[in-house]
């Protein structure tokens, strides 16, 4: 009987001692991020011409007007430029028949490509420490009943031992 009671007390004591669970987690993460980007600009053909009308000189003196007009026309006829680079051309000339100064520009299709490369190294480190203490919830009436039960058992043992000794 004594061994049964002692083993019962040992089992109750073993279950009543809860251990604390500790966990340590460490995460170390390194990531290489590369971003390659390509930007393409596309320009279409451009054919542009500007006509500037040269006004006729008119003053009160007709002889002066004609002489001035001849000189202005000679000067304008000397203006003639032409520039070509690959498929692009631009220039200025004077059209004597229309009495206009012509400015032109011809630009072919163009494609501009820009490349960009970015590279970053990200390093993240996480540490997590967890401590779990298990404390089960025990209602107050259960504690009262268990205390009352222990006192009853002790009184019952004391009374039975006394009765056995008296016989």
mmCIF file of C-alpha atoms in Angstrom:
data_model
loop_
_atom_site.group_PDB
_atom_site.id
_atom_site.type_symbol
_atom_site.label_atom_id
_atom_site.label_comp_id
_atom_site.label_asym_id
_atom_site.label_seq_id
_atom_site.Cartn_x
_atom_site.Cartn_y
_atom_site.Cartn_z
ATOM 1 C CA UNK A 1 0.000 0.000 0.000
ATOM 2 C CA UNK A 2 2.828 2.362 0.837
ATOM 3 C CA UNK A 3 4.516 1.684 -2.490
ATOM 4 C CA UNK A 4 1.271 2.419 -4.330
ATOM 5 C CA UNK A 5 0.875 5.747 -2.559
ATOM 6 C CA UNK A 6 4.529 6.658 -3.126
ATOM 7 C CA UNK A 7 4.342 5.766 -6.818
ATOM 8 C CA UNK A 8 1.115 7.769 -7.142
ATOM 9 C CA UNK A 9 2.782 10.787 -5.530
ATOM 10 C CA UNK A 10 5.828 10.428 -7.809
ATOM 11 C CA UNK A 11 3.615 10.286 -10.917
ATOM 12 C CA UNK A 12 1.678 13.364 -9.783
ATOM 13 C CA UNK A 13 4.933 15.186 -9.087
ATOM 14 C CA UNK A 14 6.357 14.246 -12.522
ATOM 15 C CA UNK A 15 3.292 15.538 -14.352
ATOM 16 C CA UNK A 16 3.138 18.693 -12.308
ATOM 17 C CA UNK A 17 6.679 19.802 -13.280
ATOM 18 C CA UNK A 18 6.420 21.381 -16.702
ATOM 19 C CA UNK A 19 9.541 22.047 -18.705
ATOM 20 C CA UNK A 20 10.214 25.285 -20.525
ATOM 21 C CA UNK A 21 10.635 24.956 -24.288
ATOM 22 C CA UNK A 22 13.280 27.194 -25.842
ATOM 23 C CA UNK A 23 13.796 27.586 -29.553
ATOM 24 C CA UNK A 24 16.370 29.677 -31.353
ATOM 25 C CA UNK A 25 15.933 30.266 -35.068
ATOM 26 C CA UNK A 26 18.386 32.157 -37.204
ATOM 27 C CA UNK A 27 17.829 32.942 -40.865
ATOM 28 C CA UNK A 28 20.597 34.383 -42.996
ATOM 29 C CA UNK A 29 19.606 35.264 -46.561
ATOM 30 C CA UNK A 30 21.705 36.905 -49.262
ATOM 31 C CA UNK A 31 20.125 37.790 -52.585
ATOM 32 C CA UNK A 32 21.659 39.233 -55.742
ATOM 33 C CA UNK A 33 19.202 41.353 -57.714
ATOM 34 C CA UNK A 34 19.937 42.345 -61.312
ATOM 35 C CA UNK A 35 17.777 44.694 -63.310
ATOM 36 C CA UNK A 36 18.495 44.982 -67.016
ATOM 37 C CA UNK A 37 16.482 47.569 -68.858
ATOM 38 C CA UNK A 38 16.444 48.540 -72.504
ATOM 39 C CA UNK A 39 14.889 51.799 -73.663
ATOM 40 C CA UNK A 40 14.181 52.117 -77.376
ATOM 41 C CA UNK A 41 13.262 55.469 -78.874
ATOM 42 C CA UNK A 42 11.811 55.306 -82.373
ATOM 43 C CA UNK A 43 11.630 58.393 -84.566
ATOM 44 C CA UNK A 44 9.711 58.343 -87.854
ATOM 45 C CA UNK A 45 10.620 60.027 -91.143
ATOM 46 C CA UNK A 46 10.512 63.804 -91.054
ATOM 47 C CA UNK A 47 10.243 65.836 -94.245
ATOM 48 C CA UNK A 48 9.857 69.492 -93.382
ATOM 49 C CA UNK A 49 9.961 72.508 -95.686
ATOM 50 C CA UNK A 50 9.498 76.180 -94.845
ATOM 51 C CA UNK A 51 8.791 78.765 -97.558
ATOM 52 C CA UNK A 52 9.595 82.363 -96.666
ATOM 53 C CA UNK A 53 8.091 84.833 -99.110
ATOM 54 C CA UNK A 54 10.427 87.707 -99.943
ATOM 55 C CA UNK A 55 8.412 90.937 -100.190
ATOM 56 C CA UNK A 56 8.746 93.221 -103.210
ATOM 57 C CA UNK A 57 10.496 96.483 -102.427
ATOM 58 C CA UNK A 58 8.290 99.467 -103.001
ATOM 59 C CA UNK A 59 9.216 103.073 -102.307
ATOM 60 C CA UNK A 60 8.183 106.328 -103.949
ATOM 61 C CA UNK A 61 11.059 106.162 -106.450
ATOM 62 C CA UNK A 62 10.523 103.473 -109.144
ATOM 63 C CA UNK A 63 14.147 103.446 -110.351
ATOM 64 C CA UNK A 64 15.408 102.911 -106.830
ATOM 65 C CA UNK A 65 12.852 100.112 -106.313
ATOM 66 C CA UNK A 66 14.002 98.164 -109.344
ATOM 67 C CA UNK A 67 17.704 98.591 -108.501
ATOM 68 C CA UNK A 68 17.153 97.544 -104.908
ATOM 69 C CA UNK A 69 15.029 94.559 -106.023
ATOM 70 C CA UNK A 70 17.772 93.402 -108.416
ATOM 71 C CA UNK A 71 20.412 93.636 -105.653
ATOM 72 C CA UNK A 72 18.236 91.820 -103.119
ATOM 73 C CA UNK A 73 17.578 89.063 -105.669
ATOM 74 C CA UNK A 74 21.331 88.729 -106.374
ATOM 75 C CA UNK A 75 22.032 88.496 -102.645
ATOM 76 C CA UNK A 76 19.313 85.891 -102.093
ATOM 77 C CA UNK A 77 20.599 83.814 -105.027
ATOM 78 C CA UNK A 78 23.981 83.598 -103.332
ATOM 79 C CA UNK A 79 22.363 81.983 -100.285
ATOM 80 C CA UNK A 80 22.497 78.286 -100.972
ATOM 81 C CA UNK A 81 23.581 75.702 -98.429
ATOM 82 C CA UNK A 82 23.126 71.989 -98.483
ATOM 83 C CA UNK A 83 24.272 69.531 -95.851
ATOM 84 C CA UNK A 84 23.938 65.745 -96.017
ATOM 85 C CA UNK A 85 24.901 63.238 -93.323
ATOM 86 C CA UNK A 86 23.951 59.651 -94.026
ATOM 87 C CA UNK A 87 20.276 59.681 -94.886
ATOM 88 C CA UNK A 88 19.697 63.087 -93.336
ATOM 89 C CA UNK A 89 19.725 66.277 -95.393
ATOM 90 C CA UNK A 90 19.056 69.943 -94.712
ATOM 91 C CA UNK A 91 19.628 73.186 -96.513
ATOM 92 C CA UNK A 92 18.516 76.653 -97.630
ATOM 93 C CA UNK A 93 18.094 78.003 -101.166
ATOM 94 C CA UNK A 94 16.277 80.803 -103.006
ATOM 95 C CA UNK A 95 13.607 79.921 -105.595
ATOM 96 C CA UNK A 96 13.754 82.706 -108.166
ATOM 97 C CA UNK A 97 10.540 81.681 -109.971
ATOM 98 C CA UNK A 98 8.367 81.744 -106.838
ATOM 99 C CA UNK A 99 10.327 84.568 -105.177
ATOM 100 C CA UNK A 100 10.618 82.515 -101.969
ATOM 101 C CA UNK A 101 13.388 81.457 -99.628
ATOM 102 C CA UNK A 102 13.108 77.683 -99.091
ATOM 103 C CA UNK A 103 14.380 75.994 -95.899
ATOM 104 C CA UNK A 104 14.119 72.178 -95.932
ATOM 105 C CA UNK A 105 15.001 69.256 -93.724
ATOM 106 C CA UNK A 106 14.746 65.522 -94.464
ATOM 107 C CA UNK A 107 15.358 63.150 -91.565
ATOM 108 C CA UNK A 108 15.050 59.396 -92.036
ATOM 109 C CA UNK A 109 13.833 56.877 -89.472
ATOM 110 C CA UNK A 110 15.948 56.662 -86.350
ATOM 111 C CA UNK A 111 16.195 54.122 -83.617
ATOM 112 C CA UNK A 112 17.976 54.981 -80.373
ATOM 113 C CA UNK A 113 18.682 52.151 -77.945
ATOM 114 C CA UNK A 114 19.780 52.781 -74.363
ATOM 115 C CA UNK A 115 20.820 49.894 -72.147
ATOM 116 C CA UNK A 116 20.988 50.109 -68.394
ATOM 117 C CA UNK A 117 22.120 47.483 -65.928
ATOM 118 C CA UNK A 118 21.639 47.726 -62.179
ATOM 119 C CA UNK A 119 22.929 45.203 -59.737
ATOM 120 C CA UNK A 120 22.278 45.196 -56.006
ATOM 121 C CA UNK A 121 23.180 42.783 -53.267
ATOM 122 C CA UNK A 122 20.627 42.440 -50.486
ATOM 123 C CA UNK A 123 21.545 40.789 -47.219
ATOM 124 C CA UNK A 124 18.911 40.040 -44.626
ATOM 125 C CA UNK A 125 19.476 38.416 -41.293
ATOM 126 C CA UNK A 126 16.712 37.392 -38.947
ATOM 127 C CA UNK A 127 17.065 36.083 -35.424
ATOM 128 C CA UNK A 128 14.119 34.698 -33.540
ATOM 129 C CA UNK A 129 14.256 33.601 -29.932
ATOM 130 C CA UNK A 130 11.169 31.888 -28.619
ATOM 131 C CA UNK A 131 10.612 30.849 -25.028
ATOM 132 C CA UNK A 132 7.448 28.900 -24.434
ATOM 133 C CA UNK A 133 6.357 28.369 -20.843
ATOM 134 C CA UNK A 134 3.411 26.064 -20.541
ATOM 135 C CA UNK A 135 1.155 27.112 -17.736
ATOM 136 C CA UNK A 136 -2.107 25.283 -18.075
ATOM 137 C CA UNK A 137 -5.251 26.957 -16.852
ATOM 138 C CA UNK A 138 -6.608 25.351 -13.701
ATOM 139 C CA UNK A 139 -9.945 26.647 -12.407
ATOM 140 C CA UNK A 140 -10.182 27.589 -8.745
ATOM 141 C CA UNK A 141 -12.819 24.984 -7.902
ATOM 142 C CA UNK A 142 -10.506 22.204 -9.179
ATOM 143 C CA UNK A 143 -7.703 23.478 -6.927
ATOM 144 C CA UNK A 144 -10.149 23.566 -4.001
ATOM 145 C CA UNK A 145 -11.403 20.041 -4.708
ATOM 146 C CA UNK A 146 -7.859 18.656 -5.100
ATOM 147 C CA UNK A 147 -6.788 20.306 -1.827
ATOM 148 C CA UNK A 148 -9.894 18.883 -0.137
ATOM 149 C CA UNK A 149 -9.149 15.449 -1.673
ATOM 150 C CA UNK A 150 -5.522 15.456 -0.431
ATOM 151 C CA UNK A 151 -6.674 16.362 3.098
ATOM 152 C CA UNK A 152 -9.319 13.630 2.926
ATOM 153 C CA UNK A 153 -6.764 11.036 1.812
ATOM 154 C CA UNK A 154 -4.325 12.054 4.536
ATOM 155 C CA UNK A 155 -7.064 11.931 7.177
ATOM 156 C CA UNK A 156 -8.250 8.596 5.825
ATOM 157 C CA UNK A 157 -4.700 7.187 5.932
ATOM 158 C CA UNK A 158 -4.146 8.540 9.412
ATOM 159 C CA UNK A 159 -7.453 7.077 10.614
ATOM 160 C CA UNK A 160 -6.795 3.664 8.947
ATOM 161 C CA UNK A 161 -3.265 3.443 10.370
ATOM 162 C CA UNK A 162 -4.578 4.269 13.837
ATOM 163 C CA UNK A 163 -7.316 1.653 13.529
ATOM 164 C CA UNK A 164 -4.803 -0.975 12.395
ATOM 165 C CA UNK A 165 -2.479 -0.188 15.342
ATOM 166 C CA UNK A 166 -5.364 -0.404 17.817
ATOM 167 C CA UNK A 167 -6.344 -3.906 16.710
#
